[in-house]
Amino acid sequence: MTPAQPRPDVAAFLAYLAENAAPPLSTLPVEAARLVMRANCAVADLPPVPLARVQDWSIPGPAGALPARLYDRRLDRMSGPLVLFFHGGGFVIGDLGTHHSFCTWLADTLDLPVLSVDYRLAPEHPFPAAVEDAEAAARWIADAPDVFGFQVTGLIPCGDSAGGNLAIVTTQQLAERPARVPVRACWALYPYVGGGTDWPSYHAFGEGYFLASGDMAWFDEQYGATHGDPRHDCLLGAIPAVPLLLHTAELDPLHDAANAYADRVEAAGVAVQRLEANGMIHGFIHFRQALPSAQADCAAFATAARDMLAAVDASSDYPLLAG
């Protein structure tokens, strides 16, 4: 596989990283790796968008309370869908803060409430803790759909990287054992879907394109997932009859496996909308300031998400949107 060409701003960013080489995450203590991600997001991402409502919550999880944060551009909202967001970070790093700015942008741009869930992280809480927390959060909302002061009529699991894995797996689990509120769409940004490392993109982009193969192996070791378990390997899980929006990055080692999952969904007769950020690297939602061209990719994602919801609403006997 011949590596594609990075965009000018991506090429400059990668050159800067190469010239200012920091220790790989895999060589750091876990807490130090978490601090690195927080610092990188604070420097490389855009400032948060002011919203009418940014509210911290504590929701019940299978092993105790889970921190969560609700984002909404409106103080008064009628019934409608809710985006259930799971952050990336290899199941090891990442938290509400690392994805705060993006979640403010997502809630504002889509004019939808977004609930970001801070699931338990490995290695303190290895697989399947994150999966169990994600499903528990979805079912908690479904069981109390008016808890935020408006009626939730549909769930939209969404996430990036490892969070994209949790969004897909949660969608699969709720399809097999439906909750009281339906899942109406699944949105995954450059998701990790399992499937091992024998993919052309993994070999082509595993070094020098931000997400390194050594760090991926480290994440995998910390997470301790049972390979072959469909709660980890999306390629082995049941295919839910839920429209999928997949946004990949061309220079991402995870690119090919993610598209293989989308191929499975399409083969099952389920609608798939694919977007690809040409010449872009993994993690671009965090680099909207350092990589200005990533803002257009995020805008394309928002447009596709709105179009998907409109199509779902038009074809449903139970509309998502009020009025």
Tab-separated table of C-alpha atoms in Angstrom:
chain	number	residue	atom	x	y	z
A	1	MET	CA	0.000	0.000	0.000
A	2	THR	CA	1.486	3.359	-1.022
A	3	PRO	CA	1.084	5.969	1.710
A	4	ALA	CA	-1.205	8.831	0.758
A	5	GLN	CA	0.022	12.403	0.942
A	6	PRO	CA	-0.768	14.442	4.038
A	7	ARG	CA	-2.362	17.838	3.615
A	8	PRO	CA	-0.030	20.826	3.993
A	9	ASP	CA	-1.079	21.586	7.565
A	10	VAL	CA	-0.899	17.883	8.483
A	11	ALA	CA	2.569	17.584	6.923
A	12	ALA	CA	3.759	20.589	8.924
A	13	PHE	CA	2.239	19.169	12.119
A	14	LEU	CA	3.889	15.773	11.602
A	15	ALA	CA	7.222	17.458	10.874
A	16	TYR	CA	6.909	19.434	14.099
A	17	LEU	CA	6.206	16.246	16.055
A	18	ALA	CA	9.214	14.546	14.476
A	19	GLU	CA	11.521	17.477	15.267
A	20	ASN	CA	10.264	17.753	18.836
A	21	ALA	CA	10.071	14.067	19.576
A	22	ALA	CA	8.398	13.341	22.893
A	23	PRO	CA	8.666	9.978	24.644
A	24	PRO	CA	6.108	7.502	23.269
A	25	LEU	CA	3.059	7.126	25.476
A	26	SER	CA	3.936	3.455	25.849
A	27	THR	CA	7.112	4.411	27.743
A	28	LEU	CA	5.315	6.590	30.295
A	29	PRO	CA	3.517	5.746	33.507
A	30	VAL	CA	-0.221	5.626	32.883
A	31	GLU	CA	-0.990	8.804	34.801
A	32	ALA	CA	1.734	10.673	32.920
A	33	ALA	CA	0.263	9.506	29.605
A	34	ARG	CA	-3.098	10.888	30.718
A	35	LEU	CA	-1.518	14.239	31.533
A	36	VAL	CA	0.089	14.321	28.080
A	37	MET	CA	-3.268	13.848	26.369
A	38	ARG	CA	-4.868	16.559	28.474
A	39	ALA	CA	-2.062	18.963	27.670
A	40	ASN	CA	-2.124	18.177	23.945
A	41	CYS	CA	-5.870	18.733	23.726
A	42	ALA	CA	-5.606	22.021	25.617
A	43	VAL	CA	-2.978	23.323	23.192
A	44	ALA	CA	-4.117	21.880	19.848
A	45	ASP	CA	-7.905	22.212	20.020
A	46	LEU	CA	-10.194	25.212	19.687
A	47	PRO	CA	-11.653	26.903	22.762
A	48	PRO	CA	-15.023	25.591	24.000
A	49	VAL	CA	-18.193	27.035	22.511
A	50	PRO	CA	-20.308	28.918	25.093
A	51	LEU	CA	-23.554	27.046	25.726
A	52	ALA	CA	-26.676	27.767	27.733
A	53	ARG	CA	-26.260	24.507	29.636
A	54	VAL	CA	-23.116	22.666	30.641
A	55	GLN	CA	-23.976	20.532	33.635
A	56	ASP	CA	-22.073	17.803	35.449
A	57	TRP	CA	-23.979	14.688	36.436
A	58	SER	CA	-23.310	11.542	38.404
A	59	ILE	CA	-25.067	8.557	36.910
A	60	PRO	CA	-25.283	5.026	38.296
A	61	GLY	CA	-22.874	2.471	36.872
A	62	PRO	CA	-22.358	-1.224	37.521
A	63	ALA	CA	-19.469	-0.547	39.931
A	64	GLY	CA	-20.415	2.873	41.280
A	65	ALA	CA	-21.241	6.350	40.078
A	66	LEU	CA	-20.016	7.494	36.653
A	67	PRO	CA	-19.169	11.147	36.020
A	68	ALA	CA	-20.984	12.593	33.032
A	69	ARG	CA	-21.546	16.015	31.523
A	70	LEU	CA	-24.603	17.332	29.694
A	71	TYR	CA	-24.169	19.905	26.927
A	72	ASP	CA	-27.046	21.855	25.394
A	73	ARG	CA	-27.344	25.142	23.543
A	74	ARG	CA	-30.880	25.490	24.971
A	75	LEU	CA	-32.117	25.845	28.519
A	76	ASP	CA	-35.615	24.820	27.493
A	77	ARG	CA	-35.821	21.885	25.114
A	78	MET	CA	-38.752	19.900	23.838
A	79	SER	CA	-38.606	16.167	23.200
A	80	GLY	CA	-35.965	14.830	20.851
A	81	PRO	CA	-32.894	12.616	20.496
A	82	LEU	CA	-29.831	12.697	22.715
A	83	VAL	CA	-26.247	12.083	21.620
A	84	LEU	CA	-24.538	9.695	24.042
A	85	PHE	CA	-20.842	10.470	23.644
A	86	PHE	CA	-17.905	8.228	24.597
A	87	HIS	CA	-14.417	9.715	24.492
A	88	GLY	CA	-11.405	8.134	22.862
A	89	GLY	CA	-7.995	7.435	24.338
A	90	GLY	CA	-7.353	3.736	23.884
A	91	PHE	CA	-9.553	2.851	26.887
A	92	VAL	CA	-6.618	4.115	29.009
A	93	ILE	CA	-6.350	7.903	28.646
A	94	GLY	CA	-8.969	10.549	27.920
A	95	ASP	CA	-11.733	11.976	30.087
A	96	LEU	CA	-14.500	14.554	30.132
A	97	GLY	CA	-11.940	17.347	29.911
A	98	THR	CA	-10.057	16.081	26.860
A	99	HIS	CA	-13.265	16.043	24.817
A	100	HIS	CA	-14.965	19.029	26.429
A	101	SER	CA	-14.338	21.486	23.605
A	102	PHE	CA	-15.491	19.078	20.905
A	103	CYS	CA	-18.662	18.227	22.834
A	104	THR	CA	-19.543	21.928	23.175
A	105	TRP	CA	-19.072	22.296	19.420
A	106	LEU	CA	-21.129	19.168	18.685
A	107	ALA	CA	-24.052	20.254	20.869
A	108	ASP	CA	-24.028	23.763	19.410
A	109	THR	CA	-23.636	22.751	15.767
A	110	LEU	CA	-26.267	20.005	15.814
A	111	ASP	CA	-28.601	21.780	18.249
A	112	LEU	CA	-28.885	18.505	20.140
A	113	PRO	CA	-28.204	17.631	23.760
A	114	VAL	CA	-24.955	15.710	24.218
A	115	LEU	CA	-24.207	13.580	27.268
A	116	SER	CA	-20.507	12.736	27.600
A	117	VAL	CA	-19.852	9.711	29.816
A	118	ASP	CA	-16.596	9.223	31.736
A	119	TYR	CA	-16.384	5.436	31.795
A	120	ARG	CA	-13.824	3.532	33.874
A	121	LEU	CA	-10.330	3.324	32.401
A	122	ALA	CA	-7.759	0.555	32.169
A	123	PRO	CA	-5.460	-0.706	33.570
A	124	GLU	CA	-7.190	0.029	36.879
A	125	HIS	CA	-10.432	-1.228	35.353
A	126	PRO	CA	-9.684	-3.574	32.436
A	127	PHE	CA	-12.118	-4.984	29.888
A	128	PRO	CA	-15.089	-5.262	30.057
A	129	ALA	CA	-15.468	-2.372	32.543
A	130	ALA	CA	-15.706	0.331	29.850
A	131	VAL	CA	-18.240	-1.680	27.844
A	132	GLU	CA	-20.380	-2.314	30.916
A	133	ASP	CA	-20.316	1.368	31.866
A	134	ALA	CA	-21.295	2.465	28.361
A	135	GLU	CA	-24.267	0.121	28.225
A	136	ALA	CA	-25.330	1.054	31.759
A	137	ALA	CA	-25.317	4.747	30.833
A	138	ALA	CA	-27.501	4.101	27.804
A	139	ARG	CA	-29.997	2.030	29.779
A	140	TRP	CA	-30.110	4.570	32.600
A	141	ILE	CA	-31.199	7.291	30.180
A	142	ALA	CA	-33.683	4.955	28.521
A	143	ASP	CA	-35.234	4.110	31.886
A	144	ALA	CA	-35.564	7.779	32.889
A	145	PRO	CA	-35.881	9.621	29.581
A	146	ASP	CA	-37.076	12.865	31.174
A	147	VAL	CA	-34.326	13.112	33.805
A	148	PHE	CA	-32.780	16.169	32.137
A	149	GLY	CA	-36.059	18.076	31.985
A	150	PHE	CA	-36.978	17.080	28.431
A	151	GLN	CA	-38.170	13.831	26.889
A	152	VAL	CA	-35.469	11.794	25.182
A	153	THR	CA	-37.071	10.062	22.188
A	154	GLY	CA	-33.996	8.354	20.784
A	155	LEU	CA	-30.394	7.544	21.623
A	156	ILE	CA	-27.448	8.194	19.320
A	157	PRO	CA	-24.283	6.489	20.565
A	158	CYS	CA	-21.290	8.455	19.305
A	159	GLY	CA	-17.564	8.440	19.949
A	160	ASP	CA	-14.063	8.719	18.559
A	161	SER	CA	-11.380	6.013	18.445
A	162	ALA	CA	-11.913	3.787	21.520
A	163	GLY	CA	-15.105	5.761	22.129
A	164	GLY	CA	-16.222	4.816	18.626
A	165	ASN	CA	-15.766	1.197	19.655
A	166	LEU	CA	-17.997	1.784	22.679
A	167	ALA	CA	-20.592	3.545	20.527
A	168	ILE	CA	-20.734	0.593	18.115
A	169	VAL	CA	-20.720	-2.066	20.841
A	170	THR	CA	-23.421	-0.239	22.810
A	171	THR	CA	-25.538	-0.056	19.659
A	172	GLN	CA	-25.040	-3.795	19.147
A	173	GLN	CA	-25.979	-4.595	22.738
A	174	LEU	CA	-29.109	-2.456	22.692
A	175	ALA	CA	-30.148	-4.059	19.417
A	176	GLU	CA	-29.879	-7.523	20.961
A	177	ARG	CA	-31.664	-6.467	24.155
A	178	PRO	CA	-33.597	-3.281	23.405
A	179	ALA	CA	-33.875	-0.494	25.930
A	180	ARG	CA	-37.038	1.484	26.572
A	181	VAL	CA	-35.835	4.250	24.252
A	182	PRO	CA	-34.675	3.167	20.782
A	183	VAL	CA	-31.256	3.668	19.251
A	184	ARG	CA	-31.847	5.662	16.090
A	185	ALA	CA	-28.300	6.060	14.725
A	186	CYS	CA	-24.672	5.272	15.522
A	187	TRP	CA	-21.927	7.799	14.777
A	188	ALA	CA	-18.294	6.674	14.876
A	189	LEU	CA	-15.244	8.859	14.251
A	190	TYR	CA	-12.112	6.908	13.220
A	191	PRO	CA	-13.217	4.039	15.509
A	192	TYR	CA	-11.162	1.203	16.867
A	193	VAL	CA	-13.137	-1.919	15.947
A	194	GLY	CA	-10.737	-4.711	16.923
A	195	GLY	CA	-9.831	-7.111	14.163
A	196	GLY	CA	-6.122	-7.376	14.857
A	197	THR	CA	-3.243	-5.678	13.058
A	198	ASP	CA	-3.107	-7.407	9.672
A	199	TRP	CA	-4.476	-4.488	7.658
A	200	PRO	CA	-2.677	-2.512	4.939
A	201	SER	CA	-3.393	0.794	6.680
A	202	TYR	CA	-1.945	-0.497	9.945
A	203	HIS	CA	1.356	-1.305	8.257
A	204	ALA	CA	1.410	1.841	6.100
A	205	PHE	CA	0.573	4.374	8.810
A	206	GLY	CA	1.728	2.720	12.030
A	207	GLU	CA	4.831	4.908	12.270
A	208	GLY	CA	5.180	8.638	11.651
A	209	TYR	CA	1.468	9.445	11.423
A	210	PHE	CA	0.732	10.354	15.065
A	211	LEU	CA	-0.917	7.095	16.204
A	212	ALA	CA	2.002	4.664	16.510
A	213	SER	CA	1.851	0.887	16.487
A	214	GLY	CA	3.803	0.702	19.748
A	215	ASP	CA	1.274	2.885	21.524
A	216	MET	CA	-1.597	0.863	20.082
A	217	ALA	CA	-0.038	-2.337	21.396
A	218	TRP	CA	0.383	-0.660	24.786
A	219	PHE	CA	-3.265	0.409	24.861
A	220	ASP	CA	-4.270	-3.138	23.959
A	221	GLU	CA	-2.132	-4.587	26.740
A	222	GLN	CA	-3.519	-2.174	29.327
A	223	TYR	CA	-7.120	-2.791	28.281
A	224	GLY	CA	-6.714	-6.560	28.526
A	225	ALA	CA	-9.647	-7.402	26.271
A	226	THR	CA	-10.505	-10.974	25.442
A	227	HIS	CA	-9.801	-11.176	21.718
A	228	GLY	CA	-12.678	-12.771	19.899
A	229	ASP	CA	-15.197	-11.321	22.353
A	230	PRO	CA	-17.750	-9.368	20.285
A	231	ARG	CA	-17.916	-6.753	23.054
A	232	HIS	CA	-14.404	-5.815	21.938
A	233	ASP	CA	-14.178	-6.973	18.328
A	234	CYS	CA	-16.981	-5.231	16.466
A	235	LEU	CA	-16.305	-7.344	13.381
A	236	LEU	CA	-17.624	-10.366	15.275
A	237	GLY	CA	-20.687	-8.738	16.822
A	238	ALA	CA	-24.272	-8.814	15.603
A	239	ILE	CA	-25.161	-6.152	13.044
A	240	PRO	CA	-27.895	-3.878	14.400
A	241	ALA	CA	-30.507	-2.437	12.077
A	242	VAL	CA	-29.334	1.069	12.969
A	243	PRO	CA	-27.916	3.540	10.419
A	244	LEU	CA	-24.159	3.995	10.758
A	245	LEU	CA	-22.219	7.184	10.133
A	246	LEU	CA	-18.515	6.368	9.817
A	247	HIS	CA	-15.897	9.107	9.531
A	248	THR	CA	-12.382	7.798	8.875
A	249	ALA	CA	-9.014	9.503	8.431
A	250	GLU	CA	-6.996	8.428	5.395
A	251	LEU	CA	-3.646	8.317	7.239
A	252	ASP	CA	-4.977	6.360	10.203
A	253	PRO	CA	-3.740	2.837	11.005
A	254	LEU	CA	-7.332	2.011	12.024
A	255	HIS	CA	-8.752	3.063	8.642
A	256	ASP	CA	-9.100	-0.328	6.951
A	257	ALA	CA	-10.581	-2.242	9.882
A	258	ALA	CA	-13.187	0.485	10.393
A	259	ASN	CA	-14.203	0.284	6.753
A	260	ALA	CA	-14.373	-3.503	7.001
A	261	TYR	CA	-16.944	-3.088	9.764
A	262	ALA	CA	-18.921	-0.676	7.587
A	263	ASP	CA	-18.765	-3.253	4.780
A	264	ARG	CA	-20.401	-5.781	7.131
A	265	VAL	CA	-23.141	-3.318	8.026
A	266	GLU	CA	-23.844	-2.564	4.361
A	267	ALA	CA	-23.842	-6.282	3.499
A	268	ALA	CA	-26.575	-6.742	6.113
A	269	GLY	CA	-28.728	-4.205	4.267
A	270	VAL	CA	-28.304	-1.411	6.824
A	271	ALA	CA	-27.736	2.171	5.727
A	272	VAL	CA	-24.146	3.420	6.006
A	273	GLN	CA	-22.894	6.937	5.402
A	274	ARG	CA	-19.112	7.067	4.968
A	275	LEU	CA	-16.924	10.128	5.166
A	276	GLU	CA	-13.170	10.154	4.744
A	277	ALA	CA	-10.795	12.919	5.748
A	278	ASN	CA	-8.247	12.693	2.941
A	279	GLY	CA	-4.668	13.365	3.980
A	280	MET	CA	-5.699	13.506	7.655
A	281	ILE	CA	-4.440	11.666	10.735
A	282	HIS	CA	-6.139	9.896	13.611
A	283	GLY	CA	-7.491	12.113	16.375
A	284	PHE	CA	-8.305	15.119	14.217
A	285	ILE	CA	-11.269	16.293	16.320
A	286	HIS	CA	-8.684	17.378	18.933
A	287	PHE	CA	-6.516	19.300	16.465
A	288	ARG	CA	-8.996	21.827	15.117
A	289	GLN	CA	-6.671	24.720	16.034
A	290	ALA	CA	-3.353	23.087	15.178
A	291	LEU	CA	-4.822	21.658	11.955
A	292	PRO	CA	-7.269	24.267	10.604
A	293	SER	CA	-8.373	21.966	7.782
A	294	ALA	CA	-9.812	19.582	10.384
A	295	GLN	CA	-12.574	22.110	10.986
A	296	ALA	CA	-13.986	21.357	7.536
A	297	ASP	CA	-13.907	17.618	8.304
A	298	CYS	CA	-15.841	18.180	11.509
A	299	ALA	CA	-18.335	20.359	9.626
A	300	ALA	CA	-18.835	17.570	7.085
A	301	PHE	CA	-19.487	15.155	9.935
A	302	ALA	CA	-22.132	17.487	11.381
A	303	THR	CA	-23.851	17.869	8.009
A	304	ALA	CA	-23.951	14.095	7.491
A	305	ALA	CA	-25.260	13.577	11.036
A	306	ARG	CA	-28.093	16.068	10.478
A	307	ASP	CA	-28.980	14.481	7.147
A	308	MET	CA	-29.001	11.013	8.704
A	309	LEU	CA	-31.351	12.105	11.487
A	310	ALA	CA	-33.667	13.753	8.976
A	311	ALA	CA	-33.782	10.525	6.941
A	312	VAL	CA	-34.422	8.425	10.033
A	313	ASP	CA	-37.171	10.796	11.125
A	314	ALA	CA	-38.831	10.740	7.694
A	315	SER	CA	-38.911	6.942	7.584
A	316	SER	CA	-40.033	6.356	11.166
A	317	ASP	CA	-43.489	5.850	12.568
A	318	TYR	CA	-42.135	7.394	15.760
A	319	PRO	CA	-40.513	10.697	14.842
A	320	LEU	CA	-37.406	11.751	16.711
A	321	LEU	CA	-38.067	15.446	16.564
A	322	ALA	CA	-40.874	17.316	18.247
A	323	GLY	CA	-43.347	19.317	16.252
